[in-house]
Short mmCIF file of C-alpha atoms and ligand atoms in Angstrom, two decimals:
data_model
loop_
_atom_site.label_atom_id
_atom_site.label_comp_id
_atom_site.label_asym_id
_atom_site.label_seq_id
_atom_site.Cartn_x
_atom_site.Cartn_y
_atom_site.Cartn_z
CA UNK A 1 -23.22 5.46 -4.71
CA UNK A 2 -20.71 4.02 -2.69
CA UNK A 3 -22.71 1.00 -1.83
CA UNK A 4 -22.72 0.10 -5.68
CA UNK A 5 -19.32 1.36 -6.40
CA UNK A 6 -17.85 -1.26 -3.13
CA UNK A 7 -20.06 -4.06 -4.50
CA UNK A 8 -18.73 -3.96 -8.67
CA UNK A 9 -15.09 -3.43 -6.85
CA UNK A 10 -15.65 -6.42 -5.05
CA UNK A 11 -17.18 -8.03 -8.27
CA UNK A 12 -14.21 -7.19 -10.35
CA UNK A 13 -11.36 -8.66 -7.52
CA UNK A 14 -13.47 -12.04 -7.56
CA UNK A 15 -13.39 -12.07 -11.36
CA UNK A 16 -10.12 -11.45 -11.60
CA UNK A 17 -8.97 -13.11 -8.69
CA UNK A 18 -11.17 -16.41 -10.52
CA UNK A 19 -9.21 -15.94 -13.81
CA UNK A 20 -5.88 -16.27 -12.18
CA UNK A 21 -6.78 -19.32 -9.67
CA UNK A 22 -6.35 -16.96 -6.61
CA UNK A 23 -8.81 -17.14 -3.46
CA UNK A 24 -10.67 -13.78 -3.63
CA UNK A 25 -9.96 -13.65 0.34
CA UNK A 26 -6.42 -13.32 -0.60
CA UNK A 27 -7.04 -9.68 -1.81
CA UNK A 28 -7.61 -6.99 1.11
CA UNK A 29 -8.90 -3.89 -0.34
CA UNK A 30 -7.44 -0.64 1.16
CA UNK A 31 -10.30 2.17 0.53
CA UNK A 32 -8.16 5.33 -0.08
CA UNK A 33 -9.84 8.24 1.49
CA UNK A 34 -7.78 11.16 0.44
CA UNK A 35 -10.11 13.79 -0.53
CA UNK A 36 -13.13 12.08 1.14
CA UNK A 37 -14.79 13.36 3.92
CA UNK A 38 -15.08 11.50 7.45
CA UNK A 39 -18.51 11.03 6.97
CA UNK A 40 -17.93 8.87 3.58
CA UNK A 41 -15.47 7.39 6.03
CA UNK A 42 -18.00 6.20 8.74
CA UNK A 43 -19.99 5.15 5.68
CA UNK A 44 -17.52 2.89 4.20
CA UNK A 45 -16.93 1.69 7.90
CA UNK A 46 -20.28 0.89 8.15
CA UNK A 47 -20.54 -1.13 4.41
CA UNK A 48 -17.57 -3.52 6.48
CA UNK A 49 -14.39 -1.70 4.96
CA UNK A 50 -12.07 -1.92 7.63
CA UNK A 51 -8.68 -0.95 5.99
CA UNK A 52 -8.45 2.62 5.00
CA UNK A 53 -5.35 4.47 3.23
CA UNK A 54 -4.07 8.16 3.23
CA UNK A 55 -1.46 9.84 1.30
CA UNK A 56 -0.85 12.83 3.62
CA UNK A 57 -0.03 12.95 7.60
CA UNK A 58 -1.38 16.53 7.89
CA UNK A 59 -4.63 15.99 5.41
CA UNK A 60 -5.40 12.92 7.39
CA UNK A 61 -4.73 13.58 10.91
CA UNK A 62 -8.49 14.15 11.74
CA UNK A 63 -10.11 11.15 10.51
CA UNK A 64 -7.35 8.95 11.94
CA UNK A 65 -7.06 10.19 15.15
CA UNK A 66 -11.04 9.97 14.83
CA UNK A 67 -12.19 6.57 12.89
CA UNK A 68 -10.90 4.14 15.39
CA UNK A 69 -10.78 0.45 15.15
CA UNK A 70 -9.93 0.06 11.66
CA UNK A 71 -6.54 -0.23 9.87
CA UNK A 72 -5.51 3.08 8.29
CA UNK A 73 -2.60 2.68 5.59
CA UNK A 74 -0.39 5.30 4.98
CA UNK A 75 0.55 4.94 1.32
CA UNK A 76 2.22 8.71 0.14
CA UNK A 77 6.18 9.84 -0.02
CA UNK A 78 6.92 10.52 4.06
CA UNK A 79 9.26 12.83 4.91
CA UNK A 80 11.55 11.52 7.44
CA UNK A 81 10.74 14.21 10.13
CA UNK A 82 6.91 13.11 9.83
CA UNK A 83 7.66 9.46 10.97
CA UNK A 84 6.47 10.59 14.43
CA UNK A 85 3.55 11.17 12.93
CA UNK A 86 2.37 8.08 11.59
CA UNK A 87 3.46 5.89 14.79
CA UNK A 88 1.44 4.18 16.33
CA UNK A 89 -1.83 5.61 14.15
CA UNK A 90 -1.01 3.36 11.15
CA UNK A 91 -1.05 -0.22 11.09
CA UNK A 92 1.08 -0.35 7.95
CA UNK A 93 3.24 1.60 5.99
CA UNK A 94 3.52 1.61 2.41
CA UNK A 95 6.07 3.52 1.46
CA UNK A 96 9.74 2.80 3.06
CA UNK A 97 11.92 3.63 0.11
CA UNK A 98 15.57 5.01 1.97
CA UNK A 99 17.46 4.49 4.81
CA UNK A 100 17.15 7.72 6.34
CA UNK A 101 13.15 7.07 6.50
CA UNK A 102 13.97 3.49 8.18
CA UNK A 103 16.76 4.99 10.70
CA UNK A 104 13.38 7.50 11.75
CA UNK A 105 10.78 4.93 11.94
CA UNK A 106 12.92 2.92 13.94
CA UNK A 107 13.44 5.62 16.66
CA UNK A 108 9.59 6.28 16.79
CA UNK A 109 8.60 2.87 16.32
CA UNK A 110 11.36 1.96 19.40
CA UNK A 111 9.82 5.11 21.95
CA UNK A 112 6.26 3.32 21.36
CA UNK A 113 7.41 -0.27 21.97
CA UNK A 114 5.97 -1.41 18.69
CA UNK A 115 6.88 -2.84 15.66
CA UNK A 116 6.48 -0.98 12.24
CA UNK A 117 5.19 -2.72 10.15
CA UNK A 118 5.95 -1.76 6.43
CA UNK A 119 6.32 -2.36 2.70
CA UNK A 120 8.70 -1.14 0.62
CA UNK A 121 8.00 0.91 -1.96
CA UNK A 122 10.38 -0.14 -5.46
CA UNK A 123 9.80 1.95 -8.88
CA UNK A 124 9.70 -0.66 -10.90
CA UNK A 125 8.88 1.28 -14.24
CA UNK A 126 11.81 3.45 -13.40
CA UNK A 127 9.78 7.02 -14.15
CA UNK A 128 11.43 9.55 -12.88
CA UNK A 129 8.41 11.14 -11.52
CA UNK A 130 7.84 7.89 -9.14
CA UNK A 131 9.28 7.79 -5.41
CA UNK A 132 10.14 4.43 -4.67
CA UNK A 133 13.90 2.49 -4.55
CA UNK A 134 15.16 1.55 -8.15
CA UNK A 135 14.69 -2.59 -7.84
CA UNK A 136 18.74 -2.94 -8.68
CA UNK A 137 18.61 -1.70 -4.45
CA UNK A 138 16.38 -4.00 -2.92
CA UNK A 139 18.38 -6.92 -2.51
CA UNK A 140 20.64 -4.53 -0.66
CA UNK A 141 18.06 -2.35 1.38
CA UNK A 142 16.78 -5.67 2.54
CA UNK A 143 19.77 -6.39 3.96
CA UNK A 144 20.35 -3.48 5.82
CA UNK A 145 17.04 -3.32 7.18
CA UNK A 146 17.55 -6.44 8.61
CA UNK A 147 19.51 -4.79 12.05
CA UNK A 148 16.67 -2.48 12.17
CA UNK A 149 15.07 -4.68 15.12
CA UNK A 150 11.60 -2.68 15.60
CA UNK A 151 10.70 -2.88 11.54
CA UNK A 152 8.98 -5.31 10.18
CA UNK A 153 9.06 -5.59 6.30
CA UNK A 154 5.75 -7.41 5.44
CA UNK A 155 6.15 -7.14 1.36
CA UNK A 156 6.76 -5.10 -1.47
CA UNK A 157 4.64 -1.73 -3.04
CA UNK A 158 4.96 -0.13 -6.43
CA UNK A 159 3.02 2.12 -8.70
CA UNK A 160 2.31 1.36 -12.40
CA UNK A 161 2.48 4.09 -14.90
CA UNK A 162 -0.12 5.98 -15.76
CA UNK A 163 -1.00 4.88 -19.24
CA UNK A 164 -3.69 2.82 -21.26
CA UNK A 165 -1.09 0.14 -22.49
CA UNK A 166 -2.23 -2.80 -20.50
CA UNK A 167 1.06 -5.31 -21.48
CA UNK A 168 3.04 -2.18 -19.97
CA UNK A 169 1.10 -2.34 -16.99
CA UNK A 170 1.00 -5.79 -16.14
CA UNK A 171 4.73 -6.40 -16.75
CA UNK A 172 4.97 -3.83 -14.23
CA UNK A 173 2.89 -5.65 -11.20
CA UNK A 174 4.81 -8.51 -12.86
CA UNK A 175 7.98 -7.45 -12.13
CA UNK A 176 6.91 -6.60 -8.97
CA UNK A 177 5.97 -10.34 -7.85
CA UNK A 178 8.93 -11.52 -9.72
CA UNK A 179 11.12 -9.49 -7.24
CA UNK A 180 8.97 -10.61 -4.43
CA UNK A 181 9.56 -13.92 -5.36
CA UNK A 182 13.74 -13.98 -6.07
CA UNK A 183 13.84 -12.11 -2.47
CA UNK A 184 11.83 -14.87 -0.80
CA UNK A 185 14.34 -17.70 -2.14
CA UNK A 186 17.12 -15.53 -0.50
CA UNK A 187 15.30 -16.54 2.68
CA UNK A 188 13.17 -13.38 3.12
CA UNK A 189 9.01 -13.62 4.11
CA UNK A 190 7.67 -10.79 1.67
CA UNK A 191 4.05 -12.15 1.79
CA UNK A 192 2.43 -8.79 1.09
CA UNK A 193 2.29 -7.37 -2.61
CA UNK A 194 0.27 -4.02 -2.47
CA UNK A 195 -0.43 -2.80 -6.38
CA UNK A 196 -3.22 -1.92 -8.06
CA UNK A 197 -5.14 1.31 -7.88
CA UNK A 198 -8.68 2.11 -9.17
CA UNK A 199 -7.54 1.89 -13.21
CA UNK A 200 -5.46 -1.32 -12.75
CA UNK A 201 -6.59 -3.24 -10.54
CA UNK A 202 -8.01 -6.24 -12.15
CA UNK A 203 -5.06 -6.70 -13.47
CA UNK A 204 -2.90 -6.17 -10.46
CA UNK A 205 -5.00 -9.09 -9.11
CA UNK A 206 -4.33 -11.40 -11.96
CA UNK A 207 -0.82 -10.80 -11.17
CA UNK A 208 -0.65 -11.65 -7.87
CA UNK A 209 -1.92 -8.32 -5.44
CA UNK A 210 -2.82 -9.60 -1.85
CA UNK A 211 -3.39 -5.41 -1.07
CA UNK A 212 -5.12 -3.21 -3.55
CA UNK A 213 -4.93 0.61 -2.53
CA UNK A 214 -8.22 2.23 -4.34
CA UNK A 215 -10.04 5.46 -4.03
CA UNK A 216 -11.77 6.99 -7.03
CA UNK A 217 -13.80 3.70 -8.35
CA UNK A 218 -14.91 3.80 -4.44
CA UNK A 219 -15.57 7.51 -3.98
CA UNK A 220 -16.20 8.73 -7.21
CA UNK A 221 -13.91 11.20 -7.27
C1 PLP B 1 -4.42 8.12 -4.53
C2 PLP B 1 -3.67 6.86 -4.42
C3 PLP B 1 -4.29 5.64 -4.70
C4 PLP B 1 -5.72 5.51 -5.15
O1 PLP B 1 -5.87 6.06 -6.43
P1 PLP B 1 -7.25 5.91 -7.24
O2 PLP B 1 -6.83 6.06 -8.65
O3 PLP B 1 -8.13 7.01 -6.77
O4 PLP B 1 -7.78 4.58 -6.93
C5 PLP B 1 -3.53 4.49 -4.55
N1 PLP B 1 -2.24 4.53 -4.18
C6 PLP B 1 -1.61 5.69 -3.91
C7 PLP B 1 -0.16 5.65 -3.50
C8 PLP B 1 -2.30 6.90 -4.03
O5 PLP B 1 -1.67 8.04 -3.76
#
């Protein structure tokens, strides 16, 4: 029941949040709806979940241009030509990981007379499998994003690896923060730290998440 489900998530953030002195507030849950109908939607809408992430323009096009007056996320790889696509629907992007993505955003974002807001996306365990820009690249990437006038980059994303070893995990949301951090004494405001999904999350927390992106401990699927 998603009722239950949203209530132990929320348990498990304020434990978490507790164990690592952080203000439960702090941590904005992100319901990811990929896979979920628009009535589980409209159901999570109704529980108070108000931020909502998708993974695919085309898969979510309907219960975006639908669900109104909540925040939806886009949190999947983006193809450059799809940037038209997710301005102005999404209050936030996830997943700005290359130049050519930011160039695009930038022309959509500019025809709309809005500001992008985004995060980027940094691979920090290095898998091959994983989009995201290798963390030797973000000191630089920051820099040029900087005479991109109509982005704003509100923090950093990343992914941990799919395995059971916690210490692996949490040195990867750790290394995330850490970057975070060494950007913001180079004079940069990252305040936003999206990790976590539904098998990490505590952890993510401990470590700092202010965004948590979850789907399956919501939906059950
Ligand atoms: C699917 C997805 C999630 C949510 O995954 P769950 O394991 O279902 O919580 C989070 N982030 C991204 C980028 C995803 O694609």
């Amino acid at each position: 029941m998603l009722s239950e489900n949203y209530k132990q998530v929320r348990d498990r953030i304020a434990v978490a949040a507790h164990n690592a002195s952080r203000n439960p507030a702090a941590v904005k849950l992100v319901a990811v709806t990929k896979n979920v109908s628009i009535d589980e939607v409209y159901r999570a809408k109704e529980l108070g979940i108000n931020d909502f992430g998708e993974n695919r323009v085309q898969d979510a096009a309907d219960k975006v241009t639908r669900v109104k007056e909540v925040r939806w996320h886009f949190i999947g790889h983006l193809q450059s030509n799809k940037a038209k696509d997710v301005l102005p629907g999404y209050s936030m992007i996830h997943s700005l990981d290359r130049l050519s993505l930011a160039r695009a955003l930038q022309r959509c974002a500019e025809k709309h007379d809005l500001k992008a807001r985004v995060l980027i996306q940094v691979n920090v365990s290095e898998e091959q499998s994983k989009s995201g820009l290798n963390p030797r690249d973000l000191a630089g990437f920051l820099k040029e994003l900087q005479c991109f006038d109509c982005i704003k980059v509100c923090g950093l994303m990343t992914m941990a690896p799919d395995v059971r070893n916690v210490e692996l995990i949490r040195s990867c949301f750790r290394k995330l923060h850490n970057l975070r951090d060494q950007q913001q004494q180079s004079g940069y405001e990252l305040p936003e730290l999206s990790m976590g999904m539904s098998n990490d999350y505590p952890i993510a927390v401990e470590e700092g998440a202010t965004i948590v992106r979850i789907g399956s401990a919501l939906f059950g699927i």
